[in-house]
Coordinates of C-alpha atoms in Angstrom, one line a residue:
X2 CA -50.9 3.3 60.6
X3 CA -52.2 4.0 64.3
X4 CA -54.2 0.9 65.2
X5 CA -54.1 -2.4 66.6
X6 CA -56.5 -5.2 65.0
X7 CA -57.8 -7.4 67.5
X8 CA -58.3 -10.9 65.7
X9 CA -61.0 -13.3 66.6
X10 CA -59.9 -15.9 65.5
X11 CA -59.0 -20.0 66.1
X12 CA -55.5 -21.1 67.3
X13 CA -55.3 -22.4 63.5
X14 CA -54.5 -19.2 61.8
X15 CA -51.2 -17.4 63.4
X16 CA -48.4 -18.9 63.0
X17 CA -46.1 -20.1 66.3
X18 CA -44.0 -17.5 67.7
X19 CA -41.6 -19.7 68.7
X20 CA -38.1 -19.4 67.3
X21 CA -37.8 -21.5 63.7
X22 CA -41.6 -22.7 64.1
X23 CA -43.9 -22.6 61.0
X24 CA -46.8 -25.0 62.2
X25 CA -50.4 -23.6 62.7
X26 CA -51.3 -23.1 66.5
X27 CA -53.9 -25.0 67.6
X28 CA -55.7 -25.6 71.4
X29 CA -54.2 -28.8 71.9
X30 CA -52.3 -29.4 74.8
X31 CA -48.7 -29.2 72.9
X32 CA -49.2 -25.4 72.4
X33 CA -48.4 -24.9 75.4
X34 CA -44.8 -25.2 74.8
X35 CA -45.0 -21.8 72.8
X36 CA -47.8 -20.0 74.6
X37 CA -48.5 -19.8 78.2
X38 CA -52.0 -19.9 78.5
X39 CA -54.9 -21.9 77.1
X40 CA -58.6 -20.3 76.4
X41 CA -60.3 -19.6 80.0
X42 CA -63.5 -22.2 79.6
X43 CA -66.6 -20.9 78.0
X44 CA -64.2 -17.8 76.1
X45 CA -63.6 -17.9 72.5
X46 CA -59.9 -17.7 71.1
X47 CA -57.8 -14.6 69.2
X48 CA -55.0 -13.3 68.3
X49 CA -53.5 -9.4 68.3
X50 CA -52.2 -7.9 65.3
X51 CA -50.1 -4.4 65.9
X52 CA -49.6 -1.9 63.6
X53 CA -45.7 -0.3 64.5
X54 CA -45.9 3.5 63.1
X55 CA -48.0 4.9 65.5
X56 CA -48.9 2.1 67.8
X57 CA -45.6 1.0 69.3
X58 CA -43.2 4.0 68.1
X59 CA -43.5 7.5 66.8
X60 CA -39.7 7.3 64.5
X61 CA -37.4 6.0 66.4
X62 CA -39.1 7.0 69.7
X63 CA -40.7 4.2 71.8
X64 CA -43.8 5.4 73.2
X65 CA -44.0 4.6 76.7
X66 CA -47.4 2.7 77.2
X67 CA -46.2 -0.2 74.7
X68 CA -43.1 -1.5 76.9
X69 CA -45.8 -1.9 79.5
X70 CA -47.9 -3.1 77.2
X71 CA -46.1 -6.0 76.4
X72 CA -44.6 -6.7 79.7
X73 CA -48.6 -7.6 80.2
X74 CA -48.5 -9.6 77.2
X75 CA -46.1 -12.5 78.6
X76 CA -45.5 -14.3 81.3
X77 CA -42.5 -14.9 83.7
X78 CA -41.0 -16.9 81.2
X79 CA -41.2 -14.9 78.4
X80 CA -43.8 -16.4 76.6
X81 CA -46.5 -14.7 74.9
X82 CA -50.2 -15.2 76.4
X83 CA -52.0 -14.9 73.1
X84 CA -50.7 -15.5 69.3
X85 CA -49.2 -12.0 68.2
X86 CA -48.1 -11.0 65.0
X87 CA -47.1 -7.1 63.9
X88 CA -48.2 -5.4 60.9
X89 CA -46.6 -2.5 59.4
X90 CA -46.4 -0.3 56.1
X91 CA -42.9 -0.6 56.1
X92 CA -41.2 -2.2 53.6
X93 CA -37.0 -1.1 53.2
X94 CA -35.4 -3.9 55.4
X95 CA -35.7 -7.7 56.3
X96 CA -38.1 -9.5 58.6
X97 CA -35.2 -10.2 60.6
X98 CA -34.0 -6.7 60.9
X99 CA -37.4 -5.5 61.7
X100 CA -37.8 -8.0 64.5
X101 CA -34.2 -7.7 66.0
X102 CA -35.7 -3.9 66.4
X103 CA -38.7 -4.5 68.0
X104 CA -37.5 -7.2 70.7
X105 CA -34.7 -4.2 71.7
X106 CA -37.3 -1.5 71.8
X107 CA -40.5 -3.8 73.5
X108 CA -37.4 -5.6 75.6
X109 CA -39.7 -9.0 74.4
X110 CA -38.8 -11.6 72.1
X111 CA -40.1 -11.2 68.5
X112 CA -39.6 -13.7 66.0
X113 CA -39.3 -12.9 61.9
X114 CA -42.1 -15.3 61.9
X115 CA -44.3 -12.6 63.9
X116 CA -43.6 -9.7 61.5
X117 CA -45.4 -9.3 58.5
X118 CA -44.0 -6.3 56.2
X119 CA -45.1 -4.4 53.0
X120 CA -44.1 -6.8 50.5
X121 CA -44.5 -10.3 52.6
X122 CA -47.8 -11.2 50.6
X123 CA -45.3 -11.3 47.6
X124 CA -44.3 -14.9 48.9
X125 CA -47.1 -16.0 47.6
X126 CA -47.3 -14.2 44.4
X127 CA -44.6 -17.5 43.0
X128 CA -45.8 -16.9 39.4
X129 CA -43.7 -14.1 39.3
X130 CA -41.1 -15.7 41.1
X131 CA -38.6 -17.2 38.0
X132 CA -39.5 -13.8 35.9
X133 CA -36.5 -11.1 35.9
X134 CA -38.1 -8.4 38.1
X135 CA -36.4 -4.7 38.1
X136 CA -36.9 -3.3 41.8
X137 CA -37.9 -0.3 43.1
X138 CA -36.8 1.8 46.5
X139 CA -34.4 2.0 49.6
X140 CA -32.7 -0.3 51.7
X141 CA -31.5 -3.7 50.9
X142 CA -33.9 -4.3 48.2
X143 CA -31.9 -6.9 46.2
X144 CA -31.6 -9.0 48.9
X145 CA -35.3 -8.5 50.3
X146 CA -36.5 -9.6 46.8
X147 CA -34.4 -12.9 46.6
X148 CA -35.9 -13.7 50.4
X149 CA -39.0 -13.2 49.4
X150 CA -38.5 -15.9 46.7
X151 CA -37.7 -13.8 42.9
X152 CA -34.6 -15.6 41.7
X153 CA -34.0 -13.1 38.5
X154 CA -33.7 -9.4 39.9
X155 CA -32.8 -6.3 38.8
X156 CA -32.3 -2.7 40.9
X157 CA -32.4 0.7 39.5
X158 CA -29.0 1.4 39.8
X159 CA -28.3 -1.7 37.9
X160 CA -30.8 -1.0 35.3
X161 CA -29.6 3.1 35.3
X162 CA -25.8 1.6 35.0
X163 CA -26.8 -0.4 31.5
X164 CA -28.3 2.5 29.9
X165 CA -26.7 5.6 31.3
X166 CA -28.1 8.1 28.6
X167 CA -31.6 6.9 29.9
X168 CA -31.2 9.3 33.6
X169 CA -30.3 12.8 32.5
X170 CA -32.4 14.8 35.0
X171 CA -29.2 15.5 37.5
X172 CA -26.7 17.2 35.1
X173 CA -23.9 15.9 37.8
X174 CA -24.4 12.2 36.6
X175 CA -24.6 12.9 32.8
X176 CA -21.8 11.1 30.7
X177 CA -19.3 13.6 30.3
X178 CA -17.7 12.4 27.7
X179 CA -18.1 10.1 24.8
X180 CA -21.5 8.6 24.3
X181 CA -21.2 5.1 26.4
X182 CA -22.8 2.3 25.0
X183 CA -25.5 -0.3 26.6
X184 CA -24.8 -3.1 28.3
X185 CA -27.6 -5.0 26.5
X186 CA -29.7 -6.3 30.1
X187 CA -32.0 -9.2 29.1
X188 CA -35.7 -7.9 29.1
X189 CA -37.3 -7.0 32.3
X190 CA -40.6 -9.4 32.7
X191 CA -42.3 -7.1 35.6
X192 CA -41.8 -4.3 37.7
X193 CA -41.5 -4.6 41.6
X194 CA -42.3 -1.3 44.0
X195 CA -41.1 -2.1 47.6
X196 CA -41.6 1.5 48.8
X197 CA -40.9 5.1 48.0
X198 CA -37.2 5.5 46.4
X199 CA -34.4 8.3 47.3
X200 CA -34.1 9.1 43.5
X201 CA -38.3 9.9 42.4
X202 CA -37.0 11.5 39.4
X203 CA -34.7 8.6 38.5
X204 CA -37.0 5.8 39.3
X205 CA -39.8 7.1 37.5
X206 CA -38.1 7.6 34.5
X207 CA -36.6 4.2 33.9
X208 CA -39.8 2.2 35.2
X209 CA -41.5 4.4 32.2
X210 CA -38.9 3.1 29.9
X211 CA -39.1 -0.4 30.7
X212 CA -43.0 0.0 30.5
X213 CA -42.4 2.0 27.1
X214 CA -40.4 -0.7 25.8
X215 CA -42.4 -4.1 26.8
X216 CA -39.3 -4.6 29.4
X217 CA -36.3 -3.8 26.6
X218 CA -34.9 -0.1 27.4
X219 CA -32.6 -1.1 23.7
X220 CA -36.2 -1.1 21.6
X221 CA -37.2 2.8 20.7
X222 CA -40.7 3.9 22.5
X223 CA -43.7 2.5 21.2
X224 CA -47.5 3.2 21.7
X225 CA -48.2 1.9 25.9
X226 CA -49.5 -1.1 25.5
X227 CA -52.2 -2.3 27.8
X228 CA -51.9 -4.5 29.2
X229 CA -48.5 -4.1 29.6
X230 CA -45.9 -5.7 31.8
X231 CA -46.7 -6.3 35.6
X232 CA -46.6 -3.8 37.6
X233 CA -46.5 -4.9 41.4
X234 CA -47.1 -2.0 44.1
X235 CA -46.5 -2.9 47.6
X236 CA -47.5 0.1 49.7
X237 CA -50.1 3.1 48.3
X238 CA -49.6 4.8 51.8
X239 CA -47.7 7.8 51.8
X240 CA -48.9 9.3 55.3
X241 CA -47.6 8.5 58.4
X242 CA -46.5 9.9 61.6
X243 CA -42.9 10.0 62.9
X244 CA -41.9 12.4 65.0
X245 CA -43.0 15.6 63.2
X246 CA -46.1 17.1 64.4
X247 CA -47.8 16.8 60.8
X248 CA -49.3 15.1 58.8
X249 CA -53.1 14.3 59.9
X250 CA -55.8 11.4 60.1
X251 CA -55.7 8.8 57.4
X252 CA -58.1 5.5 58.3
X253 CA -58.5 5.2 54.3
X254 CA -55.1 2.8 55.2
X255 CA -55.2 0.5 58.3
X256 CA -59.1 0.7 59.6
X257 CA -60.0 0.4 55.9
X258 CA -58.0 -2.3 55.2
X259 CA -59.1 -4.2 58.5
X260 CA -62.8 -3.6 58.0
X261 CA -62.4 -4.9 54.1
X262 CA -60.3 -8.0 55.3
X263 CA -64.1 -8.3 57.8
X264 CA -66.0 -8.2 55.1
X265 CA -64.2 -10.7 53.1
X266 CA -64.7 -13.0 55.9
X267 CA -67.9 -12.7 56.2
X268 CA -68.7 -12.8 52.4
X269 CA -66.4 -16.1 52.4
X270 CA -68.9 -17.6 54.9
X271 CA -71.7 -16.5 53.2
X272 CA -70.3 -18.5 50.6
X273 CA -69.2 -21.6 51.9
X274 CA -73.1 -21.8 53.3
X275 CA -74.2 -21.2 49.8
X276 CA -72.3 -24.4 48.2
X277 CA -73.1 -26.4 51.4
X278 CA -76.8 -25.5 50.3
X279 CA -76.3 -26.5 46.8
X280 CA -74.7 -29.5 47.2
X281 CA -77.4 -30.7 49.7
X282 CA -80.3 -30.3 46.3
X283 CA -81.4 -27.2 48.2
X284 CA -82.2 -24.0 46.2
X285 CA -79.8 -21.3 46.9
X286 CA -81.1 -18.2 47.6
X287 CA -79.7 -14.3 47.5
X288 CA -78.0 -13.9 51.0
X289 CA -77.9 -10.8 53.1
X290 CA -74.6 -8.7 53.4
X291 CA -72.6 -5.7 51.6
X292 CA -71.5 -6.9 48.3
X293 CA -67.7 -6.9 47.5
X294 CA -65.8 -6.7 43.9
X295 CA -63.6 -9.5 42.8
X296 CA -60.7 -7.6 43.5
X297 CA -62.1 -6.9 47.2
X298 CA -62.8 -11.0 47.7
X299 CA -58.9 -12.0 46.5
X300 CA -59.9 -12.4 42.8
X301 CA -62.0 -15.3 43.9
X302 CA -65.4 -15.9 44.0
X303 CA -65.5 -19.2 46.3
X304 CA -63.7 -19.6 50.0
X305 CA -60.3 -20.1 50.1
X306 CA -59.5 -23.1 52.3
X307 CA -61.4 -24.7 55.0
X308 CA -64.0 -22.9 57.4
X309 CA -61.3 -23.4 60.1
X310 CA -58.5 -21.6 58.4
X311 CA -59.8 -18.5 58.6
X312 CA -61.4 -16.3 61.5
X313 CA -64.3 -15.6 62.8
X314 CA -64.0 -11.6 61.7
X315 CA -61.8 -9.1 62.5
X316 CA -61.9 -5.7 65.0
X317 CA -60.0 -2.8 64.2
X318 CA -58.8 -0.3 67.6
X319 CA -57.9 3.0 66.7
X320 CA -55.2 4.6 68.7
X321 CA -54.7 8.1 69.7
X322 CA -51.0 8.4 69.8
X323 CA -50.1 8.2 66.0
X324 CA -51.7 10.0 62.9
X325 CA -55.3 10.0 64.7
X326 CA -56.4 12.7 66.9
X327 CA -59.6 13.0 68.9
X328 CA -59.4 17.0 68.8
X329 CA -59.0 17.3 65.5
X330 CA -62.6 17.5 63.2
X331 CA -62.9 15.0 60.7
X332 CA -63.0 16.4 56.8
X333 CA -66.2 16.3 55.3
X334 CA -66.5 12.8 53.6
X335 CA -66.7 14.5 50.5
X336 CA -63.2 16.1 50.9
X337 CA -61.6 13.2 51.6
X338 CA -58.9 11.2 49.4
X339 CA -59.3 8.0 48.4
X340 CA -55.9 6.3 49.0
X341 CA -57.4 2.7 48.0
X342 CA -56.7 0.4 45.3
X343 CA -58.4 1.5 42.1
X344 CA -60.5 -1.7 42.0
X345 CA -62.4 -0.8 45.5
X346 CA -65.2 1.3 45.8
X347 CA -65.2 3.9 48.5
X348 CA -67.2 3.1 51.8
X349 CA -67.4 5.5 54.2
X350 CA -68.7 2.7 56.7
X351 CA -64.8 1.5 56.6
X352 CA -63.2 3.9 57.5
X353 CA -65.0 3.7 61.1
X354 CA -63.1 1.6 63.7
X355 CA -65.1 -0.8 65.7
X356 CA -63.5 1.2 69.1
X357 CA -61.0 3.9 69.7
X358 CA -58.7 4.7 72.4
X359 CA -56.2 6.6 74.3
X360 CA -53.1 4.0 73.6
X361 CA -51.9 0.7 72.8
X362 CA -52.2 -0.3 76.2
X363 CA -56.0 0.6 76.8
X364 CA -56.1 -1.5 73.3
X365 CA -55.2 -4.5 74.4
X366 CA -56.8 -4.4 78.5
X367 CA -60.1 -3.8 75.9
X368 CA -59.4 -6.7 74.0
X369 CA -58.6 -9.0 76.8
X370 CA -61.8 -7.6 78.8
X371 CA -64.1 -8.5 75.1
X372 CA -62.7 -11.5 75.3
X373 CA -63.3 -12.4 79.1
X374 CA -59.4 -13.2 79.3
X375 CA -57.4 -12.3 82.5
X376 CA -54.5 -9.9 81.6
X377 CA -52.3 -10.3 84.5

């Protein structure tokens, strides 16, 4: 989590900054009412997309060339000069929370609608949304799963509370006395991991009990079916940087993930050109360009949306002043750890940023100078 994605992109895709707005941006004259500037004639549009851990903090330390940073990034009135929108790992607190956090640190105003967490793609995922879900991890979980639209929820604790005879590993919380009974909790329909969990021990074991069971802790174990219920991971990426001195590089998460999200573009244009062919009578032809899996295109095989919804491709900056570190040697590729979801194939080409430097701040003067944008 040390890089900053610079997004070329139209106006269409982020979504307004400004306070209670959900409408695309576009380079009509009304945007000017949320951004201050317009696209200098004969210079293409985009949009910044910050990592936190890293980038703009180290804990709960602000590093000192991202107040600067974004004192550069609006005007006199506060508003931002180019759409921006932070991305982060993190996943144990509300949009809100997150936000009201960075506008004290960055002394800027962000807007929920600008931070986009670990488990915000789950807004979409509304098939699951009306299924009883048992949670997984720290904060204010229960109340991070209903904002995010899942109506039926179970936590751990509520789950553990049922079926007390189920978490036996700390010999403090065993029942002391007579054998409770369970409470009898309707079946669990899929399993939710927001982050990592104070309790390992206790999560693990009751998520393998639900799992064991089909979603009913009161059924004995059976055989593991496969497939069985839905398992929904927000974050595979355990290594970050606060403010201890270790651990070391990990581009397998943030470069890799920009450089995929690249790809995908380009294989969705590749695409669209190939069913514009088609449905001219034209023969359509093998096209030139890495391959990607289903699961690497989104489970789809055709674009998603118009050719104006998405962007033109995506840049990934690494940073110096988080996990990354110019002094130390990379690992031999072959030594490396695949941190990835099962259903991509390693690349070593992703893991390669399009540019690194020192800080945020020479991130974003970059960008702007790429993009033939005045900063000041």
């Amino acid at each position: 989590m040390q890089r900053i994605r610079s997004l070329r992109t139209g106006w269409q895709l982020l979504k307004s900054s400004c306070e209670g707005a959900a409408k695309q941006v576009n380079s009509s004259p009304s945007t000017s009412r949320c951004y201050s500037h317009v696209p200098p004639q004969g210079s293409g549009s985009f949009g910044l997309l910050f990592d936190i851990d890293g980038v703009l903090v180290r804990g709960r330390t602000l590093i000192p060339a991202a107040k600067q940073c974004f004192r550069n990034l609006v005007d006199s009135n506060g508003k931002y000069k180019v759409p921006v929108v932070f991305v982060t790992n993190a996943g144990n607190c509300m949009r809100q929370t997150k936000a009201e956090h960075l506008s004290h640190l960055l002394e800027v105003e962000v807007s929920p609608d600008q931070v986009v967490l670990s488990h915000s793609p789950l807004r979409m995922f509304t098939q699951f949304h009306k299924m009883r879900v048992l949670v997984s991890g720290q904060g204010p979980i229960e109340e991070v799963a209903h904002n995010l639209g899942f109506q039926d929820v179970t936590t751990i604790d509520m789950l553990r509370e049922a079926y007390s005879l189920l978490d036996v590993v700390d010999h403090d919380r065993r029942p002391k006395d007579s054998i409770p009974s369970s409470k009898g909790l309707p079946p669990i329909d899929a399993v939710i991991l927001f982050g990592e969990p104070i309790r390992w021990e206790t999560n693990l074991q009751l998520i393998v009990d639900v799992l064991h069971t089909n979603g009913n802790p009161d059924d004995a174990w059976s055989s593991m079916r496969y497939p069985h219920i839905p398992v929904l991971a927000c974050n595979m990426d355990l290594l970050w940087m606060a403010e201890a001195k270790n651990p070391s590089d990990n581009p397998m998460s943030d470069i890799y993930g920009a450089n995929l999200y690249n790809h995908y573009l380009q294989a969705s244009r590749r695409s669209k050109a190939q069913m514009q062919v088609k449905s001219g009578g034209g023969g359509v032809g093998p096209l030139a360009g890495t391959k990607m899996t289903s699961a690497e295109l989104g489970g789809a095989s055709v674009v998603f949306g118009a050719e104006e919804d998405l962007p033109e491709g995506c840049s990934s900056i690494l940073v110096c002043t988080g996990v990354y570190s110019r002094d130390r040697q990379e690992l031999p590729s072959e030594q490396r750890v695949f941190h990835g979801h099962r259903d991509f194939r390693f690349d070593p080409s992703l893991t390669q940023p399009s540019f690194v430097v020192e800080d945020v701040k020479d991130a974003v003067e970059l960008v702007f100078q790429q993009e033939g944008w005045p900063l000041e």
